[in-house]
CSV table of C-alpha atoms in Angstrom, one decimal:
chain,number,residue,atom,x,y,z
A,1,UNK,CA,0.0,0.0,0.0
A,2,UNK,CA,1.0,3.6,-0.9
A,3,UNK,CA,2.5,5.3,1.7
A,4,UNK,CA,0.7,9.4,2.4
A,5,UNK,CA,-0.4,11.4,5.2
A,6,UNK,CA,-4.1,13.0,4.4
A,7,UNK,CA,-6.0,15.3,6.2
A,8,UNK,CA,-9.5,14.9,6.8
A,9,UNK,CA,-11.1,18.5,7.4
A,10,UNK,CA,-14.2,18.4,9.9
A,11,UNK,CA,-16.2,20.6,7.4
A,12,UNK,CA,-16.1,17.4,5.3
A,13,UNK,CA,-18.0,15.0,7.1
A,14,UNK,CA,-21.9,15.1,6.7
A,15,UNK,CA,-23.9,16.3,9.2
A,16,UNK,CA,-26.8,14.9,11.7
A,17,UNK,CA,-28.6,17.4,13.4
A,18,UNK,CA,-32.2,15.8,14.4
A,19,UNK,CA,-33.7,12.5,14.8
A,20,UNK,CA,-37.0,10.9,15.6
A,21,UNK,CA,-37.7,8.9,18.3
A,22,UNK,CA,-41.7,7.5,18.4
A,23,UNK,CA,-42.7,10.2,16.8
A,24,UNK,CA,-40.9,12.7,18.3
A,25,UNK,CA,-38.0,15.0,17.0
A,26,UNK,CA,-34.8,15.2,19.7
A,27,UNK,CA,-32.1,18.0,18.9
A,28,UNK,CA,-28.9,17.0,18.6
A,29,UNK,CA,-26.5,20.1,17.5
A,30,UNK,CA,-24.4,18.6,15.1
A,31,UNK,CA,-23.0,14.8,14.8
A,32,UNK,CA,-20.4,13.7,12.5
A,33,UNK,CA,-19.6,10.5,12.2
A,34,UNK,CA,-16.4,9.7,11.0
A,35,UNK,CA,-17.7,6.4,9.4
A,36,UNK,CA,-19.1,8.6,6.7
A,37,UNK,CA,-16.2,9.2,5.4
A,38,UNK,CA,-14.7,6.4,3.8
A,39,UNK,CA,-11.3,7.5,4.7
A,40,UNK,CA,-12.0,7.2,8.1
A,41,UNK,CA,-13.6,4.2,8.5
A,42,UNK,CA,-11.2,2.5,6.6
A,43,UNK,CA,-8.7,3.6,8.7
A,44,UNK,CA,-9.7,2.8,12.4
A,45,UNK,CA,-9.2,-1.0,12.4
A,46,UNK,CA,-12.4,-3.1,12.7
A,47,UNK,CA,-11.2,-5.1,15.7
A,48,UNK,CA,-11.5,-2.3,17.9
A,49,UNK,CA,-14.8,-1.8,17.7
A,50,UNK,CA,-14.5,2.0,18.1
A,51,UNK,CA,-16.8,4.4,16.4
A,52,UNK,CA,-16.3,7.9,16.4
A,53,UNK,CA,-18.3,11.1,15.9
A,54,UNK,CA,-17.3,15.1,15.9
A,55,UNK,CA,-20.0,16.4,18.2
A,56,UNK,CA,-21.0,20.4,18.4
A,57,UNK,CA,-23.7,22.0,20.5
A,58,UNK,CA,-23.5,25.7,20.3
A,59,UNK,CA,-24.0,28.2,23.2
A,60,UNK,CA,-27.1,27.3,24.5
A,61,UNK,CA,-27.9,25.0,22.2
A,62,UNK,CA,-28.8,21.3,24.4
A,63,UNK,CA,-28.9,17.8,24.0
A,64,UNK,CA,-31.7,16.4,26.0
A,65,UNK,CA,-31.4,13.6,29.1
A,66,UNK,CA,-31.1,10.5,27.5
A,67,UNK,CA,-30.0,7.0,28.5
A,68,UNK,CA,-28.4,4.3,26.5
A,69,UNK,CA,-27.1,0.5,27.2
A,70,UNK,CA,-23.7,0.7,26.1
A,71,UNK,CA,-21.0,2.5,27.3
A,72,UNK,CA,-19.6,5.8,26.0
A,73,UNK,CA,-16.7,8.6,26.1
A,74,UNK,CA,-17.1,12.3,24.9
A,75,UNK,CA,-13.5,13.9,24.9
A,76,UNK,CA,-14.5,17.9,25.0
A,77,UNK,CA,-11.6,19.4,22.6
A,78,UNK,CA,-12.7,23.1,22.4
A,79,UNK,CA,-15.5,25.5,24.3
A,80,UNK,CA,-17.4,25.1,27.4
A,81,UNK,CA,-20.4,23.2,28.0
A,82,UNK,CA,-22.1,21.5,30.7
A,83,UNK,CA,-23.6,17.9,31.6
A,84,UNK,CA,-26.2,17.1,33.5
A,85,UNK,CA,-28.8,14.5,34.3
A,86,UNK,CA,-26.9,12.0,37.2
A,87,UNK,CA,-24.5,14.6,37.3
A,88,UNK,CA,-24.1,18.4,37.2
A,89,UNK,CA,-21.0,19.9,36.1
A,90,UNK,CA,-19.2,22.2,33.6
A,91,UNK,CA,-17.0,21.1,31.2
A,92,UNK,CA,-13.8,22.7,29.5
A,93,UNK,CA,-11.6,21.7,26.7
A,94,UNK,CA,-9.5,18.7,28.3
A,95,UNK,CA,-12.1,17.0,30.4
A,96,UNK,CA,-13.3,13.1,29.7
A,97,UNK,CA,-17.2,12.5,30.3
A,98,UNK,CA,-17.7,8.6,31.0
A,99,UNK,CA,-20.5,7.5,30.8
A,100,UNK,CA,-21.6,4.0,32.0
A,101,UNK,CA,-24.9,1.8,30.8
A,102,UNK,CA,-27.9,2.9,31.8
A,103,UNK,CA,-27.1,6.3,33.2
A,104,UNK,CA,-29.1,9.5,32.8
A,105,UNK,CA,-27.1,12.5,31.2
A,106,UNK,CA,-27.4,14.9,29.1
A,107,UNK,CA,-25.4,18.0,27.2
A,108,UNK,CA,-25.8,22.0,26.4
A,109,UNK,CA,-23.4,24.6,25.1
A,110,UNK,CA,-22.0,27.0,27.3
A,111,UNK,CA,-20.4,30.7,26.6
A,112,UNK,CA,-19.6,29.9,22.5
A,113,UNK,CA,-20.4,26.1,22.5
A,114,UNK,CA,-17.8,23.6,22.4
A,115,UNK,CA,-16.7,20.9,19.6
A,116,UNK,CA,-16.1,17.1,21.0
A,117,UNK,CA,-15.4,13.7,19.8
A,118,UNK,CA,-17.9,11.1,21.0
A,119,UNK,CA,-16.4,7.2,21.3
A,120,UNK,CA,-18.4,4.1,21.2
A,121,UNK,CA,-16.8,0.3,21.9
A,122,UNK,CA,-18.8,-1.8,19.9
A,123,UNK,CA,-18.4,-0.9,16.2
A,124,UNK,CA,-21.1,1.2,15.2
A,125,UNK,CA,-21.9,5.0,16.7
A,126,UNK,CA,-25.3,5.7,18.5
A,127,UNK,CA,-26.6,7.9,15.2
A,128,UNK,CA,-25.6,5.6,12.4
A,129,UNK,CA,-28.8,4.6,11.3
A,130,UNK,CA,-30.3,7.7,12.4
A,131,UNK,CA,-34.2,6.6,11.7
A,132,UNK,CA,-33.3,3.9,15.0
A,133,UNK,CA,-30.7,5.5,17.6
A,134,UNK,CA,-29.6,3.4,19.9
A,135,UNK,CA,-30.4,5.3,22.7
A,136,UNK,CA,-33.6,6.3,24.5
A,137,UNK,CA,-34.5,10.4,25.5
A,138,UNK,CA,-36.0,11.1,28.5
A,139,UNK,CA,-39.6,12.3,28.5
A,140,UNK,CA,-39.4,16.2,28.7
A,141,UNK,CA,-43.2,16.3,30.6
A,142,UNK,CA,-40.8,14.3,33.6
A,143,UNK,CA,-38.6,16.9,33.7
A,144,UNK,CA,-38.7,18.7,36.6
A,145,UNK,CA,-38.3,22.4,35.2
A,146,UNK,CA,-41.3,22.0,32.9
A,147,UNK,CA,-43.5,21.7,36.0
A,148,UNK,CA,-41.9,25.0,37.2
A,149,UNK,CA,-43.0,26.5,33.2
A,150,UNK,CA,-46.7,24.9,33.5
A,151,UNK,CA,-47.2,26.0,37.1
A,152,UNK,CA,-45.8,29.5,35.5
A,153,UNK,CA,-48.6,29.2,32.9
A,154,UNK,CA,-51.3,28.6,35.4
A,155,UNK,CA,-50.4,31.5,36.7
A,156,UNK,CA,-50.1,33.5,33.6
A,157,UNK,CA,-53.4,32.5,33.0
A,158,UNK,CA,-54.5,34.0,36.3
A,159,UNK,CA,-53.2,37.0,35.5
A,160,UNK,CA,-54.8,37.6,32.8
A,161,UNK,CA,-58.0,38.4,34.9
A,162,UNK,CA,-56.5,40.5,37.5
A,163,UNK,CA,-58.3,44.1,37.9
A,164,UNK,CA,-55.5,45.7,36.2
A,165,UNK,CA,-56.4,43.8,32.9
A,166,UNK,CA,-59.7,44.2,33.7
A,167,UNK,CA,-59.5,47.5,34.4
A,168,UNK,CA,-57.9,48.5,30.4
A,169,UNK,CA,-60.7,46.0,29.1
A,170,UNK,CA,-63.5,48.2,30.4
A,171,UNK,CA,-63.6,51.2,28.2
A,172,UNK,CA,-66.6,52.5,30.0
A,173,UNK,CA,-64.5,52.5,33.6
A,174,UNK,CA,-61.7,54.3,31.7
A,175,UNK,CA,-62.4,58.0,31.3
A,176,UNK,CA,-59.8,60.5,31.3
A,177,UNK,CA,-59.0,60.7,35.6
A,178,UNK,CA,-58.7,57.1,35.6
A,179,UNK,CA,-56.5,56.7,32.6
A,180,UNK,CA,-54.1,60.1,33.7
A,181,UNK,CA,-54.0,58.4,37.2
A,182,UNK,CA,-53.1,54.8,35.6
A,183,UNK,CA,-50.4,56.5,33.8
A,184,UNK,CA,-49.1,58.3,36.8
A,185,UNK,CA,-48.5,54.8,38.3
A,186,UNK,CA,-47.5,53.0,35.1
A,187,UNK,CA,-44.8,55.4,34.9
A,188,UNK,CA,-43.4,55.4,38.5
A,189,UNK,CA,-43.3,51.7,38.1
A,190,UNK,CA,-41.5,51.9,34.6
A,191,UNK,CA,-39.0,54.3,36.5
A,192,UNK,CA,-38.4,51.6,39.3
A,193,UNK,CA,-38.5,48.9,37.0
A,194,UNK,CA,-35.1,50.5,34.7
A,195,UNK,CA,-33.7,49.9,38.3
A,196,UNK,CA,-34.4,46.5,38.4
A,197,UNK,CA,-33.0,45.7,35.1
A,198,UNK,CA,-29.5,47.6,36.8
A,199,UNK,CA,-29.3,45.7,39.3
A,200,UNK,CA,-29.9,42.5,38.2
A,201,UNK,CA,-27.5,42.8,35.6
A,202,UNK,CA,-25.1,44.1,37.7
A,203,UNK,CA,-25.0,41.1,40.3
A,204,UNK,CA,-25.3,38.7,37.9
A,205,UNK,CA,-22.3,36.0,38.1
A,206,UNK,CA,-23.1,33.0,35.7
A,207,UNK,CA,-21.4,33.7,31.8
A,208,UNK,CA,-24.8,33.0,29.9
A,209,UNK,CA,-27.3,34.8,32.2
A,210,UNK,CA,-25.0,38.3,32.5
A,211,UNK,CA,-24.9,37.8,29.0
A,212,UNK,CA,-28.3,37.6,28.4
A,213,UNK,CA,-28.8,40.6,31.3
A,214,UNK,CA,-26.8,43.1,29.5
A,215,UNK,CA,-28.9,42.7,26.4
A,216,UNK,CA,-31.9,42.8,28.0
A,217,UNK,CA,-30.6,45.9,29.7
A,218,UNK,CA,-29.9,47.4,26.3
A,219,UNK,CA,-33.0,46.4,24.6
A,220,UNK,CA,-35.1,48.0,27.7
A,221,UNK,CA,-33.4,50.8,28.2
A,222,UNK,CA,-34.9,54.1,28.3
A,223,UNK,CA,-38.4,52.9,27.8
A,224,UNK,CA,-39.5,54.8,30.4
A,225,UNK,CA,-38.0,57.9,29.4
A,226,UNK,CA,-40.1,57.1,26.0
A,227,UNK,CA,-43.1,56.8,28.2
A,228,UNK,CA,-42.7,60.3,29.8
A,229,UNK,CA,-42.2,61.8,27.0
A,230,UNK,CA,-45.3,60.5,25.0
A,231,UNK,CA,-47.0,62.0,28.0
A,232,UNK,CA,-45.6,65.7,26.9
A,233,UNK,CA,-43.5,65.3,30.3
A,234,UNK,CA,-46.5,65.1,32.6
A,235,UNK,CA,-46.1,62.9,35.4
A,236,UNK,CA,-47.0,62.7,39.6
A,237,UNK,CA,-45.0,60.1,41.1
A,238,UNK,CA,-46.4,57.6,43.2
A,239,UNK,CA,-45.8,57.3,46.8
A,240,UNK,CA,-48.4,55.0,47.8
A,241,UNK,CA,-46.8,52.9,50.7
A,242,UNK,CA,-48.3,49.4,48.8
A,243,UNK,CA,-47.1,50.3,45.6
A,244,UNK,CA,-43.8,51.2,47.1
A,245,UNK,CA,-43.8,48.3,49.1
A,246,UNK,CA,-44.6,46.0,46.6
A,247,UNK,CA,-41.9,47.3,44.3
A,248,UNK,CA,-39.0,47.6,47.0
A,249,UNK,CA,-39.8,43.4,47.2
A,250,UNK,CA,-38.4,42.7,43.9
A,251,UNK,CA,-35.4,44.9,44.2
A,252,UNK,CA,-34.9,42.9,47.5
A,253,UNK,CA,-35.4,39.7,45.7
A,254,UNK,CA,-33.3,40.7,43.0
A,255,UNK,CA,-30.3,41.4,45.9
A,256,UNK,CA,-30.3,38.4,47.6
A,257,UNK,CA,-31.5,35.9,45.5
A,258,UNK,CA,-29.3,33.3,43.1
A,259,UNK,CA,-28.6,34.3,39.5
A,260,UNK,CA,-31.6,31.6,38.4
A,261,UNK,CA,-34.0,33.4,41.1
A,262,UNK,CA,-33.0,36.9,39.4
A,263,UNK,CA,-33.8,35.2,35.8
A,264,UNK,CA,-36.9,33.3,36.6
A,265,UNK,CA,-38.3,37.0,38.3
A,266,UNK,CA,-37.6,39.0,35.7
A,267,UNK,CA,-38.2,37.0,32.7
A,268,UNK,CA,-40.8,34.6,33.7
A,269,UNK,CA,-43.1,36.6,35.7
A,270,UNK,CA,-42.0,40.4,35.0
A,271,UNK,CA,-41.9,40.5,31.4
A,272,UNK,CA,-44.3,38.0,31.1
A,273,UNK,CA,-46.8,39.7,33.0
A,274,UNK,CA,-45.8,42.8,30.9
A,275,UNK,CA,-46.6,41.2,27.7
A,276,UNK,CA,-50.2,40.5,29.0
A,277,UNK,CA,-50.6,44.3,30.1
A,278,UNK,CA,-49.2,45.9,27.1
A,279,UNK,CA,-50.9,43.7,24.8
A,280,UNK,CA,-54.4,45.2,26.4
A,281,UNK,CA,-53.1,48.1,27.0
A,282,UNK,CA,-52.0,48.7,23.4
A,283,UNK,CA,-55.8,48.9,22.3
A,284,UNK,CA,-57.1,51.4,24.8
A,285,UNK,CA,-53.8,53.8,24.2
A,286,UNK,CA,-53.5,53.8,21.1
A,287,UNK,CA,-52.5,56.8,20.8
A,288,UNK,CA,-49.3,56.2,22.5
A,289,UNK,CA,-46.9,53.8,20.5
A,290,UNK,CA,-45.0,53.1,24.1
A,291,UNK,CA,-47.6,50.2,24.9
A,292,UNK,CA,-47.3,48.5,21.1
A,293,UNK,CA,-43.8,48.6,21.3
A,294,UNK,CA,-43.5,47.1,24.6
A,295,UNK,CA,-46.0,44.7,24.1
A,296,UNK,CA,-44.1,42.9,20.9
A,297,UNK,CA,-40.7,42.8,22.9
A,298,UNK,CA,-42.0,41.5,26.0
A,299,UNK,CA,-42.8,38.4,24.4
A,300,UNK,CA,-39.6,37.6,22.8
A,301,UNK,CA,-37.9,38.5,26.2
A,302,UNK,CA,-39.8,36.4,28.7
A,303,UNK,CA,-38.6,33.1,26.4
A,304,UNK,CA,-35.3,34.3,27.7
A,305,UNK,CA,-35.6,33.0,30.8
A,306,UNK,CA,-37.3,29.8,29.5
A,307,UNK,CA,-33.7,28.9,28.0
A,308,UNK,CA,-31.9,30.0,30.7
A,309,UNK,CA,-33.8,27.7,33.4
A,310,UNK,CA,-33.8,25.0,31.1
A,311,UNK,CA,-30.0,24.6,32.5
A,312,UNK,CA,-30.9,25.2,36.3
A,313,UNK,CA,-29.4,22.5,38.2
A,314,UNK,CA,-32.3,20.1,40.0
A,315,UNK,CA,-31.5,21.1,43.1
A,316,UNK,CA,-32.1,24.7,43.0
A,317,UNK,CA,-35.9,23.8,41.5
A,318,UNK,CA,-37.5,24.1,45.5
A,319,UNK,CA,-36.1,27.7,45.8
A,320,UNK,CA,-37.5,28.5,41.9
A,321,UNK,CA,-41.0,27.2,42.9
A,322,UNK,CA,-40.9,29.5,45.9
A,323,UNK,CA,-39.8,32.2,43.8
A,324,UNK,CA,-42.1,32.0,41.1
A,325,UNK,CA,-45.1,31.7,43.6
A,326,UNK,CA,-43.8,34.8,45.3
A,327,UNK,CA,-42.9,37.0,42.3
A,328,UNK,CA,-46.6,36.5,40.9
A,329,UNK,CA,-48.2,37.2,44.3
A,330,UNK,CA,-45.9,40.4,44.6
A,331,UNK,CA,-46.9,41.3,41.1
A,332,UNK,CA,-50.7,40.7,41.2
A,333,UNK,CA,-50.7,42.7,44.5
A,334,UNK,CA,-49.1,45.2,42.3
A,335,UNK,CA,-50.4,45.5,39.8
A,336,UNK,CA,-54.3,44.9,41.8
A,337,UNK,CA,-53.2,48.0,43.8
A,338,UNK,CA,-52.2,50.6,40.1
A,339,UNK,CA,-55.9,49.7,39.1
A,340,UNK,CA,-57.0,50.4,42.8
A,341,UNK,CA,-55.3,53.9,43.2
A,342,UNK,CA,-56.7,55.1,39.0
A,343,UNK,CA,-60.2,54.1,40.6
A,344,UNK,CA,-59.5,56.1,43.5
């Protein structure tokens, strides 16, 4: 046989990205196996029984909990990531994930993402007939975060008939007192809540959530400024000691709590709650392009914390139940008391 070196670029190995498992579709990132490359397979003698695979989940990107029978390496070569499922840990360039038959475990991106090669032992890799996998995904309705996301859309739905929403749905009840009084409050909130984006991304440790703080922080910022001045600059603070009180308990919340606590409260129940509001609100102020605008972002920035607690490790989920219930009470008592105090 000739003697020659070749190279075999990465870019030149066909890609898996997806596969179906009873009916369902499982992201993968991207898979290439080396046996699709005749090259390669060639190369790696048969007697080994070792298959190999380029793996790539980008930043955020996730591979769900899954299981398989056989025994399998992934050796992380560049980026950050993380593993979870049995276990919880980050993972750098360098590290060795084992991981033994039967085991629950599963992968996202970190930061950029990373690129790893994944090893079987018995000849064939776990995608090469990707119509049957040999592995077997993990149910997402068992996962414990999606029961923190429906209880979070149970009380979504809730809010939705608070007396603040009610109170924008009634045309009748909203003369012009009431609606200058609303304002009045709307915008002292506003004011407070430019705070709250400050500080949260400020104290903000973890890579991915300060990321996705800061851009939040840019996208938000000066909406209340925009606010005041589609008012022509008219505007009577607040000082009601509920209103105050209720929104000195999420700037508390957002100065003790972990960096998942400050994500779940200001994604999950803050914007969301704002997306209901503006959404209404939109209709009766039409004249003021403030609530439109609002209302379109507020949906694209409550999925941000979807993503982000998609990663939460299982043992914070008791404190994020607590502070999801606690956020919505705080911001139904809120939000109850604007609607009480335009009434007044």
């Amino acid at each position: 046989m000739q003697k020659k070196v070749q190279v075999i670029a990465r870019d030149a190995i066909e890609p898996l990205h997806r596969v179906e498992v009873a009916g369902t579709v499982h992201e993968l990132g991207t898979v290439k196996a080396f046996a699709k490359v005749a090259a390669l397979a060639e190369f790696i003698p048969s007697h080994t029984g070792v298959a190999m695979s380029w793996v790539h989940l980008a930043g955020g990107q996730e591979l769900g909990a899954h299981r398989h029978e056989e025994r399998g390496m992934i050796l992380v070569c560049e980026g950050t990531g993380e593993v979870f499922g049995d276990i919880e840990r980050p993972l750098a360039a360098g590290d060795a994930v084992l991981v033994t038959s039967g085991c629950l475990h599963g992968f996202r991106g970190t930061g950029d993402g990373f690129w790893g090669i994944s090893m079987q032992f018995n000849g064939s890799a776990f995608y090469d007939t990707p119509q049957t996998p040999r592995i077997e995904f993990e149910s997402s309705s068992s996962r414990p975060v999606e029961r923190l996301l429906a209880r979070n859309d149970a009380r979504i739905a809730g809010f939705s008939r608070s007396e603040l929403v009610s109170l924008v749905n009634d045309p009748d009840e909203l003369d012009t007192a009431v609606r200058e009084r609303l304002l009045d409050c709307l915008q002292t909130w506003s004011d407070f809540f430019q705070r709250l984006l400050h500080l949260r991304a400020a104290l903000t440790v973890d890579h991915d959530q300060q990321r996705v703080a800061v851009e939040h922080l840019a996208e938000e910022l000066g909406h209340n400024d925009n606010l005041r001045k589609q008012r022509g600059g008219n505007h009577v603070a607040c000082t009601d000691p509920i209103l105050q009180a209720a929104m000195h308990w999420f700037k508390h919340a957002m100065m003790v709590g972990s960096d998942y606590e400050r994500t779940l409260l200001m994604h999950l129940v803050l914007e969301a709650s704002g997306e209901i509001f503006h959404e209404q609100a939109s209709a009766v102020f039409g004249d003021m392009p403030h609530f439109r605008e609002h209302g379109e972002d507020d949906g694209d920035h409550a999925a941000y914390g979807v993503d982000l607690l998609r990663r939460a490790p299982v043992a914070l989920l008791p404190a994020l139940e607590h502070a999801l219930e606690a956020g919505w009470d705080m911001m139904t008592l809120l939000c109850d008391r604007m609607a009480q105090l335009a009434r007044a």
